[in-house]
CSV table of C-alpha atoms in Angstrom, one decimal:
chain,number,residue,atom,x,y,z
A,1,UNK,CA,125.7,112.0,114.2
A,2,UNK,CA,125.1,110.4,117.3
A,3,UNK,CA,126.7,107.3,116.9
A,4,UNK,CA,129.5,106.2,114.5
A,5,UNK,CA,128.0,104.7,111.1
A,6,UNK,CA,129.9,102.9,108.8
A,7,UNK,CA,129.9,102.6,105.6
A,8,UNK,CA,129.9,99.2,104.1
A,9,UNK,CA,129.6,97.4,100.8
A,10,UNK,CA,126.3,96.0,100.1
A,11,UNK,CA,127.5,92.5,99.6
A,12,UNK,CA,129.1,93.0,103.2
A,13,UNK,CA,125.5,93.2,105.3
A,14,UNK,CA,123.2,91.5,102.4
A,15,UNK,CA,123.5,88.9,100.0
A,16,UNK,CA,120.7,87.6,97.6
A,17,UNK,CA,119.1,84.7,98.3
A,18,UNK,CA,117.9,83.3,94.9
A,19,UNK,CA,116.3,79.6,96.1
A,20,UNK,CA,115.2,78.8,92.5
A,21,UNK,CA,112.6,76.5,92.3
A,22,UNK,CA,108.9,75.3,90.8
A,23,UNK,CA,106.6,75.9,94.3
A,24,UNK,CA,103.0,74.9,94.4
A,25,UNK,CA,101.0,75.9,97.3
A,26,UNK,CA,102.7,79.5,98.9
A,27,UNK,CA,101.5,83.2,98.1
A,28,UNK,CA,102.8,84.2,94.3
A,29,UNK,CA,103.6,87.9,93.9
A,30,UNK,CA,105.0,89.2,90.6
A,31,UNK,CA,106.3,92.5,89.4
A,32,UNK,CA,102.6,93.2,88.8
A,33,UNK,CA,101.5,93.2,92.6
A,34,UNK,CA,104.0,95.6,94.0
A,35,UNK,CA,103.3,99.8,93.5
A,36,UNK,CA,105.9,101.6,92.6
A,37,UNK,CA,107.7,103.9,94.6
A,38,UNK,CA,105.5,103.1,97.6
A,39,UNK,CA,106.5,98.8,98.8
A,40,UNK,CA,103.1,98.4,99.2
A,41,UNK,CA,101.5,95.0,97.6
A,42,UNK,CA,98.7,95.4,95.6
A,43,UNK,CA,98.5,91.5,94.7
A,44,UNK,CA,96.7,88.6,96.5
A,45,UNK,CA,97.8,86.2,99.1
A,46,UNK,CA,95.7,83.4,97.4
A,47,UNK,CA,98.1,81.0,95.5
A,48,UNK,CA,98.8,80.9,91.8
A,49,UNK,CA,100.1,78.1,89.8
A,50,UNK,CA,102.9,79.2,87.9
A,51,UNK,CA,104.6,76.9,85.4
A,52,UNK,CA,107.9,78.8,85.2
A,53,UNK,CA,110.8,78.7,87.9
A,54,UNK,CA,110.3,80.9,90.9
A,55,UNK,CA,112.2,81.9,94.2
A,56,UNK,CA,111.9,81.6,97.5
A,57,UNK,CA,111.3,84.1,99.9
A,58,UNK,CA,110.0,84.7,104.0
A,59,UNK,CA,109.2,87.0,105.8
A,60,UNK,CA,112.7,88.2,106.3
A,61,UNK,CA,113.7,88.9,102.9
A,62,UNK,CA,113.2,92.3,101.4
A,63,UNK,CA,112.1,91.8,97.5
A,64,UNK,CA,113.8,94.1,95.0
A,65,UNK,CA,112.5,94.1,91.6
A,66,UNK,CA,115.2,94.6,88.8
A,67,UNK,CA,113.6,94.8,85.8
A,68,UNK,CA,112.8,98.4,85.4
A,69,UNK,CA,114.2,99.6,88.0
A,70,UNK,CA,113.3,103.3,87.5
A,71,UNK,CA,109.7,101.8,88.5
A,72,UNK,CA,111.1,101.7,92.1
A,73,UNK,CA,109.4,97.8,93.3
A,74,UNK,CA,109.9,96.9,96.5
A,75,UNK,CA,108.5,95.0,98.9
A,76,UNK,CA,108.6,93.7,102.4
A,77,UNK,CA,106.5,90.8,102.5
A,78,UNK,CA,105.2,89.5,105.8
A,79,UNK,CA,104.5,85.9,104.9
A,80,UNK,CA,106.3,83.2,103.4
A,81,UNK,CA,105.9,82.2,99.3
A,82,UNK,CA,107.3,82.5,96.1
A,83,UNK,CA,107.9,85.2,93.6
A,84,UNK,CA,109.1,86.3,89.8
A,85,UNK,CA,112.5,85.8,89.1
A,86,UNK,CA,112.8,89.5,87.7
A,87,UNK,CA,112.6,89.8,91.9
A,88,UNK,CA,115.2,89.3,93.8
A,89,UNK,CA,115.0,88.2,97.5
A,90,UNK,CA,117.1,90.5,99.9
A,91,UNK,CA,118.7,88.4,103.3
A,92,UNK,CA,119.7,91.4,105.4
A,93,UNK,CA,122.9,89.8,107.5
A,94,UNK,CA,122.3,90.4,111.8
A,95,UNK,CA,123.9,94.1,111.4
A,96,UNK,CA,121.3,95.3,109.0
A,97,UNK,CA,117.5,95.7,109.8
A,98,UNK,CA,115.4,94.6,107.2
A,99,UNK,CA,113.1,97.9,107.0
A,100,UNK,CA,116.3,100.1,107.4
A,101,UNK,CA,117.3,98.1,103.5
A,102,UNK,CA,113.9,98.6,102.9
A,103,UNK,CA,114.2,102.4,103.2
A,104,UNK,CA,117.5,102.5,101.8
A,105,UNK,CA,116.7,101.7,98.8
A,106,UNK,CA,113.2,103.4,98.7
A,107,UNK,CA,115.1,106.5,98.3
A,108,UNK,CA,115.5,108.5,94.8
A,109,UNK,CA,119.0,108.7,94.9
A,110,UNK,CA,119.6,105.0,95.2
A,111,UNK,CA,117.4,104.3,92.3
A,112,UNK,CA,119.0,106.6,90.0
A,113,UNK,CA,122.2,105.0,91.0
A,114,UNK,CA,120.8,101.5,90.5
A,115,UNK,CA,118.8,102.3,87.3
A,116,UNK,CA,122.4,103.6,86.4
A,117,UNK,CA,123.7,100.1,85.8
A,118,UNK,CA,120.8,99.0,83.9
A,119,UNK,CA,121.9,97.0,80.4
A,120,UNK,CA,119.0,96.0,77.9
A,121,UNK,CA,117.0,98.8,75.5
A,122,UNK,CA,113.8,97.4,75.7
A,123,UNK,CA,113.9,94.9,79.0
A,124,UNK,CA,116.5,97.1,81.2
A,125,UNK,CA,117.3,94.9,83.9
A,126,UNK,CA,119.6,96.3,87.2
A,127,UNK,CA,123.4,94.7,87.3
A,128,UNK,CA,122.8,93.4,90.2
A,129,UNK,CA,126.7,92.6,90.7
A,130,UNK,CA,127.5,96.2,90.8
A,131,UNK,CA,124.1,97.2,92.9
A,132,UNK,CA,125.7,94.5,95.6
A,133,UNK,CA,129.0,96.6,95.3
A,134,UNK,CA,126.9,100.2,96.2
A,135,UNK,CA,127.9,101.4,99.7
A,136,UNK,CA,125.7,101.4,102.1
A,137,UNK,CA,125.7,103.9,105.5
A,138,UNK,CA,125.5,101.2,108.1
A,139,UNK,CA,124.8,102.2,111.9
A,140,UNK,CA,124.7,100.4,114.8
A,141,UNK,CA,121.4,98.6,115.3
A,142,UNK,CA,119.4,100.2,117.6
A,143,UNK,CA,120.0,103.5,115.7
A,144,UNK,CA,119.0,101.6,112.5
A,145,UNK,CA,115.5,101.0,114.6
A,146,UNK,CA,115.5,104.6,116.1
A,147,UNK,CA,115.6,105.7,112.3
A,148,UNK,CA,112.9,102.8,111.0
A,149,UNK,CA,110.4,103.6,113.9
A,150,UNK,CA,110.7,107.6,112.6
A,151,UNK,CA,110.1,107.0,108.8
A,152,UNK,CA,107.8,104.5,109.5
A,153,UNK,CA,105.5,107.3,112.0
A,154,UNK,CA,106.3,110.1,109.5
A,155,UNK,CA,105.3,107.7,105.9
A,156,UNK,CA,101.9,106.7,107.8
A,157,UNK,CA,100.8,109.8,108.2
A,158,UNK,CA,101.8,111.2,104.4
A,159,UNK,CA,100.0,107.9,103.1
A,160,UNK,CA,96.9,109.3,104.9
A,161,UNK,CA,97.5,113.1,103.7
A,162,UNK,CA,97.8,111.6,100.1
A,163,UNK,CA,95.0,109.2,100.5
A,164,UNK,CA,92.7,112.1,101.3
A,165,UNK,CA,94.4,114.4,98.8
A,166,UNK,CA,93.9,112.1,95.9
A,167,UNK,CA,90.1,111.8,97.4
A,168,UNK,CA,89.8,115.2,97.0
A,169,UNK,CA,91.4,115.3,93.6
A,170,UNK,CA,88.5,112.9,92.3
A,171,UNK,CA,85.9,114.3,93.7
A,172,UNK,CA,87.3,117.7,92.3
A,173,UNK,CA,87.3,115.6,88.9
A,174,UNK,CA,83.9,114.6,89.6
A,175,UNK,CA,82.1,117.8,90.1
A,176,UNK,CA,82.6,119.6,86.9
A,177,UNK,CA,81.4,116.0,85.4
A,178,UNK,CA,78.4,115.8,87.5
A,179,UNK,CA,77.8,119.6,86.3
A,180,UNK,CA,78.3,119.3,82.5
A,181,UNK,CA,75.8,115.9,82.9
A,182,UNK,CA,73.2,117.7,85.1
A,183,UNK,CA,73.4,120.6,82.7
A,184,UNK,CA,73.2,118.8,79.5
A,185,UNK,CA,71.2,115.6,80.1
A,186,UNK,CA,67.6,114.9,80.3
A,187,UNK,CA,64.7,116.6,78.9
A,188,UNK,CA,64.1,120.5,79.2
A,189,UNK,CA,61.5,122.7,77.7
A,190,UNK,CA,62.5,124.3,74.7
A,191,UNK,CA,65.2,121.3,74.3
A,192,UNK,CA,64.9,119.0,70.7
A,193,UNK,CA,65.6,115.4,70.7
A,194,UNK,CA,66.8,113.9,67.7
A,195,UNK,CA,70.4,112.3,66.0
A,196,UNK,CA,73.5,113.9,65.8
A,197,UNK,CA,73.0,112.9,61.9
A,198,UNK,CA,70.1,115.3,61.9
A,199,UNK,CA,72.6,118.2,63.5
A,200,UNK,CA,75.6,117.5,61.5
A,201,UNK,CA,78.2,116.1,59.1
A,202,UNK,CA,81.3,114.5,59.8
A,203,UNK,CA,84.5,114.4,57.4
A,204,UNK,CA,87.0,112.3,57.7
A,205,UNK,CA,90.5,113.6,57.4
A,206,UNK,CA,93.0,113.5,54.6
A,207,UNK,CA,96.1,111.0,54.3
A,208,UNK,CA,99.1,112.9,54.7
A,209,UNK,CA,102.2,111.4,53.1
A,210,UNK,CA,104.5,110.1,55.8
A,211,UNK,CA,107.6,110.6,54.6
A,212,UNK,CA,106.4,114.4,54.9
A,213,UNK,CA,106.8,113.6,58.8
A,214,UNK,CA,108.9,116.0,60.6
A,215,UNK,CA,109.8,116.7,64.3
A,216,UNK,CA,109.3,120.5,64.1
A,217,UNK,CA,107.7,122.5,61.7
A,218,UNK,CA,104.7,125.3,60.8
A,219,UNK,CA,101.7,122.9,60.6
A,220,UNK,CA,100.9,120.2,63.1
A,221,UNK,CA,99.5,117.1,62.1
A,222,UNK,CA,96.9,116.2,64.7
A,223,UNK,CA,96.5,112.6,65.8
A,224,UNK,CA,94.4,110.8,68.3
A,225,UNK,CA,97.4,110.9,70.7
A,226,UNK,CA,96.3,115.0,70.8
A,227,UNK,CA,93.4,114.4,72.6
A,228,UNK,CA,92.9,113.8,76.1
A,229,UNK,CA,90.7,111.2,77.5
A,230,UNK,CA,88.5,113.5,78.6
A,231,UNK,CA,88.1,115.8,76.0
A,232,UNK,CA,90.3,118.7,74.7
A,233,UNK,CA,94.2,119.5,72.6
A,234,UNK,CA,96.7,117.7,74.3
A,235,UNK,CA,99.9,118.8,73.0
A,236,UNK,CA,102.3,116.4,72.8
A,237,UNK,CA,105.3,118.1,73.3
A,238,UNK,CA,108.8,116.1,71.9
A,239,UNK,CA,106.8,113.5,70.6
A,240,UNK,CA,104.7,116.1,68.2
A,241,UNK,CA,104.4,115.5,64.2
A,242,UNK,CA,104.9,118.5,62.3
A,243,UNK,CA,103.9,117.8,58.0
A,244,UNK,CA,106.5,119.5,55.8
A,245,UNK,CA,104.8,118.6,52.5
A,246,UNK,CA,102.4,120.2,50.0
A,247,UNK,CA,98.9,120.8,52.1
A,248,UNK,CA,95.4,120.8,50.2
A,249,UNK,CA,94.2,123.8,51.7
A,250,UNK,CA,90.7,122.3,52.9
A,251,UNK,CA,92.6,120.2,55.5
A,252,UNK,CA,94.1,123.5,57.3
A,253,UNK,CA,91.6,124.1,60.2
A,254,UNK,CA,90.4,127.4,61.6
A,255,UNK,CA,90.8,127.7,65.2
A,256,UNK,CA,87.3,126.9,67.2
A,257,UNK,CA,87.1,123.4,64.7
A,258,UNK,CA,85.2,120.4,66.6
A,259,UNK,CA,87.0,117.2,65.4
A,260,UNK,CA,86.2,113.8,66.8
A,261,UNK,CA,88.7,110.8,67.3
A,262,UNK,CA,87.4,108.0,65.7
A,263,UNK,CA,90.7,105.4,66.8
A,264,UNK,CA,91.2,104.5,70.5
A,265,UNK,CA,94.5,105.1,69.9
A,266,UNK,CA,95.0,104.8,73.5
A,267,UNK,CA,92.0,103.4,76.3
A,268,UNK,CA,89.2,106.2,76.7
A,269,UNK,CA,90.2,108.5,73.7
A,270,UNK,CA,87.6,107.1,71.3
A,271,UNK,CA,84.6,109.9,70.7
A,272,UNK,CA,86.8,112.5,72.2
A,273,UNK,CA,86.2,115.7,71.5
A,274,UNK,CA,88.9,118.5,70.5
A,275,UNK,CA,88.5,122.4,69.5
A,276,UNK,CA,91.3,123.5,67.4
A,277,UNK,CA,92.9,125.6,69.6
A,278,UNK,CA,94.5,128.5,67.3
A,279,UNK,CA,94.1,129.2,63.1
A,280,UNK,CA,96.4,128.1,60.2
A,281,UNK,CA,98.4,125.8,62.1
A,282,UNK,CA,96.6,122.7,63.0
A,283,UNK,CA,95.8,119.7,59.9
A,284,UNK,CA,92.6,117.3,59.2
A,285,UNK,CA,94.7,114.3,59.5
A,286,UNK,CA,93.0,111.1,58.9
A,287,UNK,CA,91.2,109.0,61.6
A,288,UNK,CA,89.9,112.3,62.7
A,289,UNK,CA,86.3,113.2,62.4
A,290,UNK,CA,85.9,117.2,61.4
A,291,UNK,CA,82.3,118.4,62.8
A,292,UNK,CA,80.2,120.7,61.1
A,293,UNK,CA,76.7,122.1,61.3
A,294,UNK,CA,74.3,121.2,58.4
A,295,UNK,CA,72.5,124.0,56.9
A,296,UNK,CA,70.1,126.2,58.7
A,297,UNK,CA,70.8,124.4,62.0
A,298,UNK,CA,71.3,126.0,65.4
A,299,UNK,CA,75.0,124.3,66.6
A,300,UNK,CA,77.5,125.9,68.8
A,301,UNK,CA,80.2,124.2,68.5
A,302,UNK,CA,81.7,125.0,72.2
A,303,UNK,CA,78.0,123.9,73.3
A,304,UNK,CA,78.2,120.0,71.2
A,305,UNK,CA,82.2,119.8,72.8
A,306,UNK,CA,80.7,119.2,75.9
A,307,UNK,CA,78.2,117.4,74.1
A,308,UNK,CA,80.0,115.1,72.9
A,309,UNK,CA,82.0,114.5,76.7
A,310,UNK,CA,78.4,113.6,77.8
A,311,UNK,CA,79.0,110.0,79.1
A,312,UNK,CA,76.3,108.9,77.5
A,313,UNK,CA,77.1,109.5,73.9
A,314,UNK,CA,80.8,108.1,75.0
A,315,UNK,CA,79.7,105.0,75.6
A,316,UNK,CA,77.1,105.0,72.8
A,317,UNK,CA,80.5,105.4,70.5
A,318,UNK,CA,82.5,102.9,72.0
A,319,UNK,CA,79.4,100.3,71.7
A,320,UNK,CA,78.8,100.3,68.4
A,321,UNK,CA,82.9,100.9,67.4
A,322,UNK,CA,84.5,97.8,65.5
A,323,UNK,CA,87.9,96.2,66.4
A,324,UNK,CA,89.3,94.1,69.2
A,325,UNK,CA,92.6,95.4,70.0
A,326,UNK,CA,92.1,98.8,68.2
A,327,UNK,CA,88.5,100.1,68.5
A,328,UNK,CA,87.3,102.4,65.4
A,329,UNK,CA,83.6,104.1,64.6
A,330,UNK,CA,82.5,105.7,61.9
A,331,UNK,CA,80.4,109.1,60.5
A,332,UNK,CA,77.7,107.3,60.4
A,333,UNK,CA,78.2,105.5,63.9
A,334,UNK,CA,78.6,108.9,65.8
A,335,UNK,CA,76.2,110.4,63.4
A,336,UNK,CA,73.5,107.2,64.9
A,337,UNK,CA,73.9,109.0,68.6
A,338,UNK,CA,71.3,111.0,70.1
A,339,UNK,CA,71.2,113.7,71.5
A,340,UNK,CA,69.4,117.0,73.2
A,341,UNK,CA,70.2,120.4,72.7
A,342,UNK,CA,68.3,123.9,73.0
A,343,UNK,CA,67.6,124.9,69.5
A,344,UNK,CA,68.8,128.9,70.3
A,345,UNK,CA,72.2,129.3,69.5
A,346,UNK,CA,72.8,132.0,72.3
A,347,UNK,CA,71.5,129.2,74.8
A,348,UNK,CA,73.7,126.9,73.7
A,349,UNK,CA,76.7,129.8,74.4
A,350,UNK,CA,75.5,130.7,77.6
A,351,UNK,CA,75.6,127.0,78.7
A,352,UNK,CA,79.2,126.7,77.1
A,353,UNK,CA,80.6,129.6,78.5
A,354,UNK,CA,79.3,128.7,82.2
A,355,UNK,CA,80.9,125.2,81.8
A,356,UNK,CA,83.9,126.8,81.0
A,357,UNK,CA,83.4,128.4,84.0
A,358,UNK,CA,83.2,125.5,86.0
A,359,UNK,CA,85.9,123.5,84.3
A,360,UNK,CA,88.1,126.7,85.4
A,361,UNK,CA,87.4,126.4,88.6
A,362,UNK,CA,87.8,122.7,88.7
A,363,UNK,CA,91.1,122.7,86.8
A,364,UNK,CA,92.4,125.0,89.3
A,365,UNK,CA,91.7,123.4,92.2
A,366,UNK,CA,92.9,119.9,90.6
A,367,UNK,CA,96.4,121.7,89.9
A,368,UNK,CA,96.6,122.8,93.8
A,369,UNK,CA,95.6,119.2,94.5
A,370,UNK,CA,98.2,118.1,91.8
A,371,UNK,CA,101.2,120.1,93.7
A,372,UNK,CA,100.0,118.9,97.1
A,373,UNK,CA,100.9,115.1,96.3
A,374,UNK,CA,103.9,116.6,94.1
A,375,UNK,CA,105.0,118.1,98.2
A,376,UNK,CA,104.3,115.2,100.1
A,377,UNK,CA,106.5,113.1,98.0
A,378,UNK,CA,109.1,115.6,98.2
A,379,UNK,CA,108.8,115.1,101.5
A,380,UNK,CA,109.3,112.2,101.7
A,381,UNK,CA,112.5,112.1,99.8
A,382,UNK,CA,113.7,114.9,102.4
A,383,UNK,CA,113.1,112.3,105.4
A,384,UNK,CA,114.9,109.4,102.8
A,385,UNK,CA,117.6,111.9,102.7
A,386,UNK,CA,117.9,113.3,106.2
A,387,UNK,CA,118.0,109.5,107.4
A,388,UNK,CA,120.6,108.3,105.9
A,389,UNK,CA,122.4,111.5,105.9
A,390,UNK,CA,122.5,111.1,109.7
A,391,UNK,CA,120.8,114.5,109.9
A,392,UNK,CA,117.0,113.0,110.9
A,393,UNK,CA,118.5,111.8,114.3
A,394,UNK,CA,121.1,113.8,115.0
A,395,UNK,CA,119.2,116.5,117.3
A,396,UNK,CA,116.8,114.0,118.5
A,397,UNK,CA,117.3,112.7,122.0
């Protein structure tokens, strides 16, 4: 190091500054309006009545959000007003720079240690006693704004590699979308038009006794949690349900099965398609729609999977589904839908097998995308690291 840093209790360079009162008039900013793990506010400067007890902050405080503190909220406001009391305003003392704090605790190893402390199962809140106890490498000013003027030029240019990273990344997302709809949509010659009712039937699943449940197992009981949002088996991993019990045998499904999800278990998953992805391992549960071809009818079911993704019929299915909080449809709400579809079964293939194609090419570019951002906030941590290691400065003139 170029200069001699100490290392001092929190308590010694900070204290909190909790003015508690009921404010009317100054900005409001909650838990809500911070991102975490960037400090950037998301919220609005206009103000908000709120009833409950607030505090007080300026433009000098840094705001720490203790409630959760894995989520990594903080912020450095640069106007006066009031916030949540699951915030807690920051007064660096003369010897500490605001934004050096700022960093400080930005960095993953500080919230681990901080989330550490955390009491409460469901509402884990940081002792904030023992966070003011952490210690905290403290050089001498001007190095504390050597380092701040660094991160700041090196963070500002990351923000912009991830902002146009995470561009990319939806408009990778985007083009296999536009595809499958440009593909499937409209009409074509050759192409029938008629309802999915026409096409199909749709069974619902069988009610598997729950005290059957099991964390591993041969057979796994699909749920609505298995399905992505946009289509497709989403394996769940630890939080898997295996079925231990006695199985009718018409509720084991072959592998290529089209089943529907008829909950929105979770936003986006209702109509979502999913081909059973292997044989004799995979159960009708209910809440699941199985799909199957009527008699005599030309159906691929690769081809009505992507079908079924069209955004069209989506929405048609969340429309007519029932339910406030929990949305549900029906056989004979899907089976309402209408749809297109060539009427050649090998035409139906050759579209699949190109979308496939496609949504190849698309998922591999999204996962280069994915590791990109994954690397820039590695970075970032590296520079968190470096700075207060001393290292980031310590070959710089």
């Amino acid at each position: 190091m170029n200069c001699v840093w100490e290392q001092r209790p929190l308590s010694a360079v900070c204290r909190v500054d909790k003015r508690q009162g009921q404010y009317v008039g100054p900005p409001y900013v909650g838990l809500e309006d911070i991102e975490s793990g960037t400090g950037r506010f998301i919220g609005s400067h206009a103000p908000i009545e709120v009833k409950s007890t607030t505090f007080r902050f300026t433009a000098s405080h840094v705001l720490y959000g203790r409630l959760r503190p894995y989520l990594n909220k903080i912020y450095r406001p640069d106007f006066d007003g009031h916030c949540s009391t699951e915030i807690f305003p920051l007064l660096p003392a003369a010897t500490l720079d605001r934004n050096f704090l700022f960093y400080w605790l930005l960095q993953s190893s500080t919230v681990s240690a901080i989330d550490a402390t955390s009491t409460g199962a469901r509402m884990p809140r940081a002792n904030m006693d023992a966070v003011m106890e952490f210690m905290l490498p403290v050089p001498p000013i001007p190095e504390q704004r050597r380092i701040v003027a660094i991160l700041d030029e090196a963070f500002e240019a990351i923000a912009a590699a991830k902002a146009n990273t995470e561009k990319n990344l939806s408009n990778a997302r985007e083009v296999f979308e536009s595809q499958r709809e440009t593909m499937l949509s409209g009409s074509r010659t050759g192409w029938h038009d008629c309802l999915l009712q026409d096409l199909c039937d749709i069974k619902h699943g069988y009610a598997f006794e729950g005290e059957f449940f099991a964390t591993a197992g041969q057979f796994v009981l699909l749920t609505p949690g298995n399905f992505f949002e946009t289509g497709g088996y989403r394996d769940r991993r630890e939080k898997q349900k295996f079925f231990v019990g006695e199985i009718p045998k018409e509720f084991v499904l072959p592998e290529g099965a089209l089943l529907v999800a008829m909950t929105e278990q979770a936003a986006g998953l209702l109509g979502s398609p999913l081909l059973v992805p292997e044989p004799n391992r995979f159960l009708h549960n209910q809440r699941l729609g199985l799909v199957s071809a009527k008699a005599r009818t030309a159906w691929d079911n690769a081809f009505f999977f992507h079908v079924f993704n069209l955004r069209r019929v989506r929405n048609e299915i969340h429309r007519t589904a029932s339910g406030v909080k929990v949305r549900h449809t029906s056989p004979g709400k899907i089976g309402a839908v209408r749809v297109t579809y060539p009427e050649q079964v090998e035409v139906q293939r050759n579209i699949a097998t190109r979308l496939s194609e496609v949504e190849d090419e698309s998922h591999s570019l999204i996962d280069l995308l994915t590791r990109k951002l994954s690397a820039l906030d590695e970075l970032k941590q590296s520079l968190l690291h470096q700075a207060f290691t001393g290292a980031l400065t310590a070959k710089s003139p």
